[in-house]
Coordinates of C-alpha atoms and ligand atoms in Angstrom, one line a residue:
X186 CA 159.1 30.9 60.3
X187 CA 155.9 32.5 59.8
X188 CA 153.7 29.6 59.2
X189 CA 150.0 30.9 60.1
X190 CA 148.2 33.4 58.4
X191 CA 146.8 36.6 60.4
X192 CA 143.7 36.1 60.6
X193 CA 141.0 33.7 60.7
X194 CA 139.3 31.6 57.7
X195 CA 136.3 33.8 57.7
X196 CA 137.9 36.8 57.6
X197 CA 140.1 36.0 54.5
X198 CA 136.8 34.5 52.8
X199 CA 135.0 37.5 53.9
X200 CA 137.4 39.9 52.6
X201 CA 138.1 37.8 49.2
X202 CA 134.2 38.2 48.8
X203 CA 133.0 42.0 49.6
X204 CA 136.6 43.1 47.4
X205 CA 137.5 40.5 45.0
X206 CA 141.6 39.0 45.3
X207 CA 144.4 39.9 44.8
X208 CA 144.0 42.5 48.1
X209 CA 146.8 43.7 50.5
X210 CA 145.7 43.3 54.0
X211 CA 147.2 44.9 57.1
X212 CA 146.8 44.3 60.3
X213 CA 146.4 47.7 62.5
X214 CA 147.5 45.5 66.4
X215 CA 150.7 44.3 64.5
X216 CA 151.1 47.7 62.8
X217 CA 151.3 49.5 66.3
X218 CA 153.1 46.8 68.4
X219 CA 155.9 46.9 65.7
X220 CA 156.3 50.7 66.4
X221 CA 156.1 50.5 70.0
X222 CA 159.2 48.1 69.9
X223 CA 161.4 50.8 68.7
X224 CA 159.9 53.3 71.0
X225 CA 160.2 51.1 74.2
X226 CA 164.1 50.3 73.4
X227 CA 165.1 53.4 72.7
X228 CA 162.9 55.0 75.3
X229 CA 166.1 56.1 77.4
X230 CA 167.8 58.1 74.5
X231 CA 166.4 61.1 73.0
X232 CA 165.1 59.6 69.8
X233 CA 162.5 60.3 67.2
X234 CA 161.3 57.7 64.7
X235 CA 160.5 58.6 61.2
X236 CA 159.1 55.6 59.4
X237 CA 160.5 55.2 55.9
X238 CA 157.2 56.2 54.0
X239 CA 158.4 54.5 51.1
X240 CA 157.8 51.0 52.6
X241 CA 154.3 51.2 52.6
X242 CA 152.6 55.3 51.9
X243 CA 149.1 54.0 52.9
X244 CA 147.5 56.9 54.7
X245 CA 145.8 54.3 56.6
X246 CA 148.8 53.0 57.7
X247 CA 151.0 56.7 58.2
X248 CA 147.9 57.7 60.2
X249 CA 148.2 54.4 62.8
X250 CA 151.9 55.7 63.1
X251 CA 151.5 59.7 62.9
X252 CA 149.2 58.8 66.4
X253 CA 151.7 56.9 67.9
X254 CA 154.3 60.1 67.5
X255 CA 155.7 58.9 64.6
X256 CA 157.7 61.3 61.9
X257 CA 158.4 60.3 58.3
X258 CA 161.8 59.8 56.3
X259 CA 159.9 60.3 52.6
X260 CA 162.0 61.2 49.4
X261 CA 159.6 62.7 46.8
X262 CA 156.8 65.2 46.6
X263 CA 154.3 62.9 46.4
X264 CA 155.6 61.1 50.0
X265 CA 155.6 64.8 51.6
X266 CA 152.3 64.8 51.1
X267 CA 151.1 61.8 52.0
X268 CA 153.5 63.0 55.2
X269 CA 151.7 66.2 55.7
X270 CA 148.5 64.9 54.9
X271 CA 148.3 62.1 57.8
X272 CA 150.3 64.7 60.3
X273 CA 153.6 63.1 60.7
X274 CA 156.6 65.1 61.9
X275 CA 159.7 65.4 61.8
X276 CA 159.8 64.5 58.1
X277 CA 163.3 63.6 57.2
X278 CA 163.9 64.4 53.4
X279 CA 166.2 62.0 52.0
X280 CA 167.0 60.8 48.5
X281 CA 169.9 61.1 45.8
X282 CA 168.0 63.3 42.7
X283 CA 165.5 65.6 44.6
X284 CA 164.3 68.1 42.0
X285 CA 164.0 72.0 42.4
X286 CA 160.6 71.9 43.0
X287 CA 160.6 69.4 46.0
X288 CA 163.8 70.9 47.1
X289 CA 162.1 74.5 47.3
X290 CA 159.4 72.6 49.0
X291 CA 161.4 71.1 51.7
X292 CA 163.3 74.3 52.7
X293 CA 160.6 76.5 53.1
X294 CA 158.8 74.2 55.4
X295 CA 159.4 74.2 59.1
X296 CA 159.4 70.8 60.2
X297 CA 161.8 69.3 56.8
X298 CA 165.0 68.6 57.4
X299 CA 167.0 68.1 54.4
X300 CA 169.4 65.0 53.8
X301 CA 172.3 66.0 51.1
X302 CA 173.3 63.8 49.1
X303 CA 176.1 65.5 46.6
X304 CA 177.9 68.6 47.1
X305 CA 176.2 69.7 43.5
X306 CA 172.2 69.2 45.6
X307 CA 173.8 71.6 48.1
X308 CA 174.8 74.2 45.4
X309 CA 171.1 74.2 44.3
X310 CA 170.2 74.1 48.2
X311 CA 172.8 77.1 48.6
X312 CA 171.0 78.9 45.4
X313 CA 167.4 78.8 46.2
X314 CA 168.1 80.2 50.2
X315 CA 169.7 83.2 48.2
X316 CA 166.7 83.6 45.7
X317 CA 163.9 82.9 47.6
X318 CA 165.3 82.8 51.8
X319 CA 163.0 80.8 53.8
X320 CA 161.7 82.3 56.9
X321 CA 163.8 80.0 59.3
X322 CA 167.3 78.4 58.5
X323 CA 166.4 75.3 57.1
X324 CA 167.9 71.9 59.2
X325 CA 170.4 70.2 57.4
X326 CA 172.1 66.7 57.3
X327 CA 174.7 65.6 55.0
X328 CA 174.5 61.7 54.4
X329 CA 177.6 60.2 54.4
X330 CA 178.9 57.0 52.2
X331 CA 180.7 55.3 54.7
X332 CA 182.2 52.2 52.5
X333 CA 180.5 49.7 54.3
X334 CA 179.2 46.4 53.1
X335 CA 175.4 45.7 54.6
X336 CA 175.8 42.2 53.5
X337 CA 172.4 42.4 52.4
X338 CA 171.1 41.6 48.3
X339 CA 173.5 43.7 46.1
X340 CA 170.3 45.8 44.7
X341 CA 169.3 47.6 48.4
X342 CA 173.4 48.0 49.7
X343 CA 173.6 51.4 49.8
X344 CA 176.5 52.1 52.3
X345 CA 179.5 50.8 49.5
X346 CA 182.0 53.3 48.0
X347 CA 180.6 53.0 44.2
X348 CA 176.9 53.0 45.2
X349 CA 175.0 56.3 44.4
X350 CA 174.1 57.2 47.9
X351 CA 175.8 59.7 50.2
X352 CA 179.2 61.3 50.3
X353 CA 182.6 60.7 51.3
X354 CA 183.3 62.0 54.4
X355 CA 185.8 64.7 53.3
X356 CA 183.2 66.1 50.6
X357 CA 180.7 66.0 53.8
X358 CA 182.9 67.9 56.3
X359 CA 183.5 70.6 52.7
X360 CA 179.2 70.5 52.7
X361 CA 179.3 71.6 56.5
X362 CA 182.1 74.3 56.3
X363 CA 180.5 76.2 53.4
X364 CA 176.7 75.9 54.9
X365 CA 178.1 77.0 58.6
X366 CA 178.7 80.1 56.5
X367 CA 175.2 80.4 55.2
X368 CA 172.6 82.3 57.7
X369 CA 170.0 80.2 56.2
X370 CA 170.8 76.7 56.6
X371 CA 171.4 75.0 59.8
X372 CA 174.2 72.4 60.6
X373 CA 172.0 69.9 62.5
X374 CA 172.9 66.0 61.6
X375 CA 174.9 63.9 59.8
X376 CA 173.0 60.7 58.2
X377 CA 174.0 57.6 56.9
X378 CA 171.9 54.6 56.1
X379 CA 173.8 51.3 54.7
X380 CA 171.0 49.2 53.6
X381 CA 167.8 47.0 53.8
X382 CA 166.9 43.9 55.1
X383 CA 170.0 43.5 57.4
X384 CA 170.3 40.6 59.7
X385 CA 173.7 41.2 61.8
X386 CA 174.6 44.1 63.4
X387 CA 178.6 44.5 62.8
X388 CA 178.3 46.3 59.9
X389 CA 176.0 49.1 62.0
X390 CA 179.0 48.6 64.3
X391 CA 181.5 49.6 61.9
X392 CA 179.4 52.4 60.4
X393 CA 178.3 53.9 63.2
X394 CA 182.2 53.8 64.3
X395 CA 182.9 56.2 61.6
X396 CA 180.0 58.5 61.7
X397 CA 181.1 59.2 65.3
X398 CA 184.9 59.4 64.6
X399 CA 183.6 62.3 61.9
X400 CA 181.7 64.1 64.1
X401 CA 184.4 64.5 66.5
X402 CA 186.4 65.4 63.4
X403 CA 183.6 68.2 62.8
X404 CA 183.9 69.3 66.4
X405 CA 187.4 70.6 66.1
X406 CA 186.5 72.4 63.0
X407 CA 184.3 73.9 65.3
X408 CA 181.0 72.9 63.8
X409 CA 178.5 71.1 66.2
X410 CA 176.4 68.1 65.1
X411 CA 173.4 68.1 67.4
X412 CA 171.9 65.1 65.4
X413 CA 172.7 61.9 64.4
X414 CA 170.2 59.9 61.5
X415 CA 171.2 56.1 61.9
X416 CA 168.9 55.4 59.0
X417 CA 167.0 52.0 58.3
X418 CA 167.7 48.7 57.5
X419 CA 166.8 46.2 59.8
X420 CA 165.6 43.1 58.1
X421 CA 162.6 41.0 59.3
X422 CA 162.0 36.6 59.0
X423 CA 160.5 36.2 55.5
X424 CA 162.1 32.6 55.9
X425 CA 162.6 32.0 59.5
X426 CA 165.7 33.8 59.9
X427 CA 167.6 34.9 63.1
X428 CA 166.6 38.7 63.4
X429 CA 168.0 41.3 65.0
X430 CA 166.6 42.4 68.6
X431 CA 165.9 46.2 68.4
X432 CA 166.8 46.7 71.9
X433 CA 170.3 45.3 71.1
X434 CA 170.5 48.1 68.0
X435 CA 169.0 50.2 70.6
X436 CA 172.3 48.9 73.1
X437 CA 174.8 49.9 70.0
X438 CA 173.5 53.3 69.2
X439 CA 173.6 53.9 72.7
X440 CA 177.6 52.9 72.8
X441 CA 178.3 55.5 70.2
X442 CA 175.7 58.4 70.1
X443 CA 174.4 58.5 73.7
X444 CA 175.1 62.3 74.0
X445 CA 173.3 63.1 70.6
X446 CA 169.8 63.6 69.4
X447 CA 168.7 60.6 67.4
X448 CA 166.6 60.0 64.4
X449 CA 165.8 57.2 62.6
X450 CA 163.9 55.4 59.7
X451 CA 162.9 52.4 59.9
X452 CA 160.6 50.9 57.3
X453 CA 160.2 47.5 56.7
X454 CA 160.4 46.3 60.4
X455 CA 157.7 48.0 61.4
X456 CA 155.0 47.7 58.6
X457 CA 156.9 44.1 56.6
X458 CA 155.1 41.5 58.8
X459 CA 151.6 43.1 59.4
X460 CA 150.5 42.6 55.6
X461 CA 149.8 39.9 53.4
X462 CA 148.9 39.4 49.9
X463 CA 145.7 37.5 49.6
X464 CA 145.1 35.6 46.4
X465 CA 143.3 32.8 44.6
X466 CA 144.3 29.8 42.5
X467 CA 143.1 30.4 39.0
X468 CA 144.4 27.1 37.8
X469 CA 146.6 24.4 38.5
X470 CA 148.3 23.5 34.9
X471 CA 149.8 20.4 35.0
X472 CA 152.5 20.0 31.8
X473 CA 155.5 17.2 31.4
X474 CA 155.6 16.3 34.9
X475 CA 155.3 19.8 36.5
X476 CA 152.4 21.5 38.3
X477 CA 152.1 25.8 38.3
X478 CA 149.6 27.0 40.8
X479 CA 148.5 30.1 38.4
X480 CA 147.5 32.7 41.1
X481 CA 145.3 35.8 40.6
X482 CA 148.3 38.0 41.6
X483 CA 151.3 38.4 40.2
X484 CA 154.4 40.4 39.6
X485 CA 152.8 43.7 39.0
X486 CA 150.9 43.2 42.4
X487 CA 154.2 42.2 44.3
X488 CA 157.1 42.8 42.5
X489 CA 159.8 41.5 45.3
X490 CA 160.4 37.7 44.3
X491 CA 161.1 38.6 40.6
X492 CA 163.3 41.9 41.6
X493 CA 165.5 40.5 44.6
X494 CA 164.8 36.7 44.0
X495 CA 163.1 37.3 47.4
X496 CA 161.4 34.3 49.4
X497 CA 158.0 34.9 50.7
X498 CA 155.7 32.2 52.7
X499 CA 153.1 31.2 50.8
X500 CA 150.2 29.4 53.0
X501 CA 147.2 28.4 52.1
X502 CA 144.0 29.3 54.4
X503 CA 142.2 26.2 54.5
X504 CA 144.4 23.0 53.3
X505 CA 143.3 19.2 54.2
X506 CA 144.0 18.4 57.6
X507 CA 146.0 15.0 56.0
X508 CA 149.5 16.7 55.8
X509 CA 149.7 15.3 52.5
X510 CA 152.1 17.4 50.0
X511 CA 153.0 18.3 46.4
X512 CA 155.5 20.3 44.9
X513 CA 154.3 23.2 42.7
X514 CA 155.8 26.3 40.7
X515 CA 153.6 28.9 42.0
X516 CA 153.2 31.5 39.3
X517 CA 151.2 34.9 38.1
X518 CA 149.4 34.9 35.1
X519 CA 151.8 37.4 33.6
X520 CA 153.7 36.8 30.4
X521 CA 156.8 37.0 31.5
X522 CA 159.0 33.5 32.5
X523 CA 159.5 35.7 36.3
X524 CA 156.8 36.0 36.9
X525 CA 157.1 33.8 39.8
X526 CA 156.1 33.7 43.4
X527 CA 158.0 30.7 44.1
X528 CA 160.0 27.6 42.2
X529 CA 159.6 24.2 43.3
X530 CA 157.9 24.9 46.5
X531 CA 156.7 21.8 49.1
X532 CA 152.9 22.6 49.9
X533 CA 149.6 20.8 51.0
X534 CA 147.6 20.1 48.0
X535 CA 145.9 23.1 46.8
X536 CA 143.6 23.4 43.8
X537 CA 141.6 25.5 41.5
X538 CA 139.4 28.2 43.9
X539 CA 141.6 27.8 47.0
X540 CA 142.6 30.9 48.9
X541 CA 146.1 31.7 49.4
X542 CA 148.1 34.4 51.8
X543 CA 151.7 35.7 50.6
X544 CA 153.3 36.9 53.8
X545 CA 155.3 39.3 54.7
X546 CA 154.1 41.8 51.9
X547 CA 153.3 44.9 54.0
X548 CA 156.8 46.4 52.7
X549 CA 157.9 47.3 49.7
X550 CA 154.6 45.4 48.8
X551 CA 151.4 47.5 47.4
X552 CA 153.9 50.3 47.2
X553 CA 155.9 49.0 44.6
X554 CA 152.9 47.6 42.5
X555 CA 152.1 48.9 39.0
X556 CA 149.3 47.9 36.3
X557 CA 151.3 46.1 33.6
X558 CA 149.3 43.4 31.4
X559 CA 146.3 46.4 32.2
X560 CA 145.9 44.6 35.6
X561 CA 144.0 46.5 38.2
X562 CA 146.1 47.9 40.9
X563 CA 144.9 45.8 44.2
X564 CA 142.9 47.0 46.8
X565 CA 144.5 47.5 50.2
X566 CA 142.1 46.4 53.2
X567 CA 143.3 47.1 56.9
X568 CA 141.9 44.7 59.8
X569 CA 141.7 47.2 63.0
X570 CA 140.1 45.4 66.2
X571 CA 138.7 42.5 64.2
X572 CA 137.2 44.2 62.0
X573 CA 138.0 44.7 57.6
X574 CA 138.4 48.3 56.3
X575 CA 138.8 49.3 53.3
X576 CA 141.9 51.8 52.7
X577 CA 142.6 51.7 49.2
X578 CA 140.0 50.7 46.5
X579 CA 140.8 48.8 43.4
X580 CA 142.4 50.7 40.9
X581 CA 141.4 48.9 37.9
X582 CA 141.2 49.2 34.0
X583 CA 138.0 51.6 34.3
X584 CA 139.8 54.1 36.1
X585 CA 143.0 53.6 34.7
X586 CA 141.9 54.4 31.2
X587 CA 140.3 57.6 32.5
X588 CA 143.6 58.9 32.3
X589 CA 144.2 57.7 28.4
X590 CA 142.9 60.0 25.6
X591 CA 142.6 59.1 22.1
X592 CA 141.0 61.5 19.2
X593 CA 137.1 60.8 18.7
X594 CA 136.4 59.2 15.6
Ligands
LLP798 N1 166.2 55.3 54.8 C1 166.7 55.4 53.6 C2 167.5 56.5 53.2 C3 166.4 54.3 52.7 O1 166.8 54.4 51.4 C4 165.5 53.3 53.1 C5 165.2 52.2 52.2 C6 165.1 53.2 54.4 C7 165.4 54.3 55.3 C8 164.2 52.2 55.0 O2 164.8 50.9 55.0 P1 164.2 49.7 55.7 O3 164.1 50.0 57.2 O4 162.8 49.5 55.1 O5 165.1 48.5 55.4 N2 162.3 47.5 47.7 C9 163.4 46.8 48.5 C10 163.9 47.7 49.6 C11 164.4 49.0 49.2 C12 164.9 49.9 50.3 C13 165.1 51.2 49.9 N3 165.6 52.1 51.0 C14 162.8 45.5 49.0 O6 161.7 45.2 48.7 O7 163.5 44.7 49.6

């Protein structure tokens, strides 16, 4: 398991100082090294990563991975810029309910390739290349629902027959036939991504056994697939799980799409382990037997235990060197009863003032934070060759209620 924080004491009591806690720091070494592990296994294919922008959309963090060649698998308007801005490319467009606006967006920019998701998105598609034609065809993938179960939490399976995402694969070979008719759009991939947070790789196996079975299916309709987008998905040790080894996903893509251009979009694996949540013990409340560590964060800040019921480390930075223990409900100061980090969890003794890191929180972490209970949004710090940076500033009630009018009395 991932015991240790990051960093050093200093540093966290450095950081906690200069911008206050709750803060969301990243570490830049990990950030590259996680990216260089998919580059270095799939070095011998012809492969392009595009980090899943929705697991963390800090520019500071696209721009570590837009230098290291990265492109970007974003699904809103708001991630194609953050895309653009930081000089990522390819960017992969996925998502189930694009609107008009980002899908005229996406088709009349060069480097977007667009990932279908219904065969009513590639009516709209179909429309707006006859109204407004872009200047060159626009790339196309159709993402394909492949009835797989990731045997991952229910809420981020995507791959099962009855989940929103993707086709079947007879609507996807209808999607290819009509658009190889179409000047405008290009036939270039087929895409299929079965969920997050996956530790075995059988069901890839079995998914990526029917994405290749179609595209030889498309092949005799005459239709070549230059492109195959494996998707996401693979899971990292909140809790000292066995994880996969990328160079073995690396082996299995290899076994069925050697002869094919590859992309992919990886997202928590890469940025998951390089940021943590630092926080501080408002109080320990001690009530009919039970003790609650009331943090300074809580489920606004990182929203993952009280969505998925997900299990994050939770390590103190300094604790007595004694290896003395308590038990203790650690808990947000929101009113809400899940609003909780962690039930019944064995720690050193912690109290009032301590310093705490909640690890694993660089995905799906900051990203997913919101301002309920008119809690700041937390600042997001990056530590780059030893040294704390600033990427995000503290969003808090100030600023927010710039955005709030009310009449003058
Ligand atoms: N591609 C597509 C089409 C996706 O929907 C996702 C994630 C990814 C790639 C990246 O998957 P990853 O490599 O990060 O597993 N908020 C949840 C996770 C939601 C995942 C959504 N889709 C959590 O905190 O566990």
């Amino acid at each position: 398991m991932n015991m240790k924080p990051l960093h050093d004491e200093t540093l966290y009591r450095s950081i906690a100082e200069q911008y206050g806690t709750p803060c969301y720091i990243y570490d830049a070494d990990l950030l590259r090294g996680n990216y260089q592990q998919f580059a270095d296994s799939f070095a011998g294919l012809d492969a392009t990563i595009c980090y899943a922008v929705k697991a963390n959309g800090n520019l500071a963090v696209l721009k570590e991975l837009a230098q290291l060649g990265a492109g970007a698998d974003i699904v809103s308007a708001g991630e194609l810029t953050r895309a653009l801005k930081t000089k990522m490319k390819p960017i992969i467009f996925s998502g189930v309910g694009k609107n008009r606006a980002e899908l005229e967006m996406a088709i009349h920019h060069p480097d977007v390739q667009i990932n279908i998701e219904s065969y009513q998105e590639f009516q709209q598609i179909k429309e707006i290349c006859k109204n407004q034609p872009p200047k060159t065809p626009c790339k196309i993938a159709v993402r394909v629902n492949p009835d797989i179960d990731a045997g991952t939490h229910d809420k981020i399976s995507t791959g099962r027959k009855g989940d929103k995402f993707g086709v079947s694969f007879d609507e996807a070979m209808q999607i290819y036939q009509e658009a190889s008719k179409i000047p405008m759009l290009k036939n270039h991939a087929v895409a299929v991504h079965i969920g997050s947070q996956l530790l075995s790789l059988e069901p890839y196996r079995l998914a990526f056994g029917k994405v290749r079975e179609f595209m030889n299916d498309v092949q005799q309709q005459g239709i070549t697939l230059e492109a195959v987008d494996i998707g996401g998905g693979l899971g990292i040790a909140y809790k000292g799980e066995e994880i996969l080894q990328i160079a073995d996903y690396a082996a299995l893509v290899q076994e069925f799409f050697a002869n094919k251009k590859i992309y992919m979009e990886p997202g928590r694996r890469i940025v998951g382990n390089m940021g943590e949540l630092l926080t501080r013990i408002n109080l320990i409340k001690q009530s009919q037997g039970q003790k609650f560590a009331i943090l300074d964060a809580a489920m606004n800040d990182l929203m993952r235990p009280t969505l998925y019921q997900a299990w994050h480390n939770i390590v103190p930075i300094a604790h007595n060197q004694r290896g003395e223990t308590d038990i203790y409900d650690i808990v947000g100061p929101i009113c809400e009863t899940g609003d909780v980090f962690a039930k019944a969890r064995q720690m050193p003794i912690i109290s009032e003032e301590d310093l705490l890191v909640i690890k694993d929180c660089g995905a799906y972490g900051a990203v997913m934070g919101s301002a309920y209970n008119a809690r700041a949004l937390a600042p997001e710090i990056m530590v780059k060759d030893g040294a704390a940076k600033l990427v995000r500033r503290r969003i808090d009630i100030d600023e927010l209620l710039r955005y709030e009018m009310i009449d003058e009395e």
